[in-house]
């Protein structure tokens, strides 16, 4: 399964929309209510600090989430991108 934050590459620092975006990837187990951070060991391609990662889908994981934090002039804004997957054999 591949996941990406849409249009993240289209923002340019010269446009003054952002001084930087940071990405925090999380997942939630089927039987849990806690978000768990992805680690480098959880992905098969990409970088956990980027807007795109590739993971092996697991029947035990209900939801993946990416928290995008935009920084501009010392202020931050957070956008949570959530999506659910269903793993099949």
CSV table of C-alpha atoms in Angstrom, one decimal:
chain,number,residue,atom,x,y,z
A,1,UNK,CA,0.0,0.0,0.0
A,2,UNK,CA,1.3,3.5,-0.8
A,3,UNK,CA,0.1,6.6,0.9
A,4,UNK,CA,0.8,10.2,0.1
A,5,UNK,CA,-0.4,13.7,1.1
A,6,UNK,CA,-1.9,15.1,-2.1
A,7,UNK,CA,-0.3,18.1,-3.8
A,8,UNK,CA,2.4,18.5,-1.1
A,9,UNK,CA,5.1,19.2,-3.8
A,10,UNK,CA,3.1,22.0,-5.3
A,11,UNK,CA,3.8,24.4,-2.5
A,12,UNK,CA,7.0,26.5,-2.9
A,13,UNK,CA,8.7,28.5,-0.1
A,14,UNK,CA,8.8,31.5,-2.5
A,15,UNK,CA,5.0,31.5,-2.4
A,16,UNK,CA,5.1,32.3,1.3
A,17,UNK,CA,2.6,29.6,2.2
A,18,UNK,CA,5.2,27.8,4.3
A,19,UNK,CA,8.7,27.9,5.7
A,20,UNK,CA,8.5,24.1,6.0
A,21,UNK,CA,6.2,21.2,6.3
A,22,UNK,CA,6.8,18.3,8.6
A,23,UNK,CA,5.1,14.9,8.3
A,24,UNK,CA,4.3,12.6,11.2
A,25,UNK,CA,3.0,9.1,10.1
A,26,UNK,CA,0.9,7.1,12.6
A,27,UNK,CA,-1.2,4.0,12.6
A,28,UNK,CA,-3.9,2.5,14.8
A,29,UNK,CA,-4.4,-1.2,15.5
A,30,UNK,CA,-7.8,-2.8,15.0
A,31,UNK,CA,-8.3,-3.4,18.7
A,32,UNK,CA,-6.8,-0.1,20.0
A,33,UNK,CA,-7.6,3.5,20.4
A,34,UNK,CA,-4.0,4.8,20.5
A,35,UNK,CA,-2.1,6.3,17.5
A,36,UNK,CA,1.4,4.7,17.2
A,37,UNK,CA,4.2,6.4,15.3
A,38,UNK,CA,5.5,4.6,12.2
A,39,UNK,CA,9.2,3.8,12.4
A,40,UNK,CA,11.7,3.2,9.6
A,41,UNK,CA,11.2,-0.5,10.2
A,42,UNK,CA,7.5,-0.2,9.3
A,43,UNK,CA,8.0,1.2,5.8
A,44,UNK,CA,9.3,-0.5,2.6
A,45,UNK,CA,9.9,2.6,0.6
A,46,UNK,CA,10.1,6.3,1.3
A,47,UNK,CA,11.1,8.2,4.4
A,48,UNK,CA,8.9,8.6,7.5
A,49,UNK,CA,9.7,12.3,7.5
A,50,UNK,CA,8.4,12.8,4.0
A,51,UNK,CA,4.9,13.2,2.4
A,52,UNK,CA,5.0,9.7,0.9
A,53,UNK,CA,5.6,6.3,2.4
A,54,UNK,CA,5.0,2.7,1.3
A,55,UNK,CA,4.0,0.1,3.9
A,56,UNK,CA,3.0,-3.5,3.8
A,57,UNK,CA,-0.7,-3.6,4.8
A,58,UNK,CA,-1.5,-5.6,7.9
A,59,UNK,CA,-4.8,-7.2,8.8
A,60,UNK,CA,-4.1,-5.9,12.4
A,61,UNK,CA,-3.9,-2.3,11.4
A,62,UNK,CA,-7.1,-0.4,10.9
A,63,UNK,CA,-6.0,3.1,10.1
A,64,UNK,CA,-3.0,5.1,8.9
A,65,UNK,CA,-2.8,8.8,9.6
A,66,UNK,CA,-0.4,11.6,8.5
A,67,UNK,CA,-0.2,14.7,10.6
A,68,UNK,CA,1.1,17.6,8.5
A,69,UNK,CA,2.5,20.6,10.3
A,70,UNK,CA,3.0,23.8,8.4
A,71,UNK,CA,5.4,26.4,9.9
A,72,UNK,CA,5.3,30.1,8.8
A,73,UNK,CA,6.8,33.0,10.6
A,74,UNK,CA,7.0,31.2,13.9
A,75,UNK,CA,3.4,30.0,13.8
A,76,UNK,CA,2.2,26.5,13.1
A,77,UNK,CA,-0.9,24.9,11.7
A,78,UNK,CA,-1.7,21.2,11.8
A,79,UNK,CA,-3.7,19.2,9.3
A,80,UNK,CA,-4.5,15.5,10.1
A,81,UNK,CA,-5.0,13.4,6.9
A,82,UNK,CA,-6.7,10.2,7.9
A,83,UNK,CA,-7.7,7.2,5.8
A,84,UNK,CA,-8.6,3.6,6.5
A,85,UNK,CA,-7.5,0.5,4.7
A,86,UNK,CA,-8.8,-3.0,4.5
A,87,UNK,CA,-6.2,-5.8,4.1
A,88,UNK,CA,-7.1,-8.8,2.1
A,89,UNK,CA,-5.3,-12.0,1.4
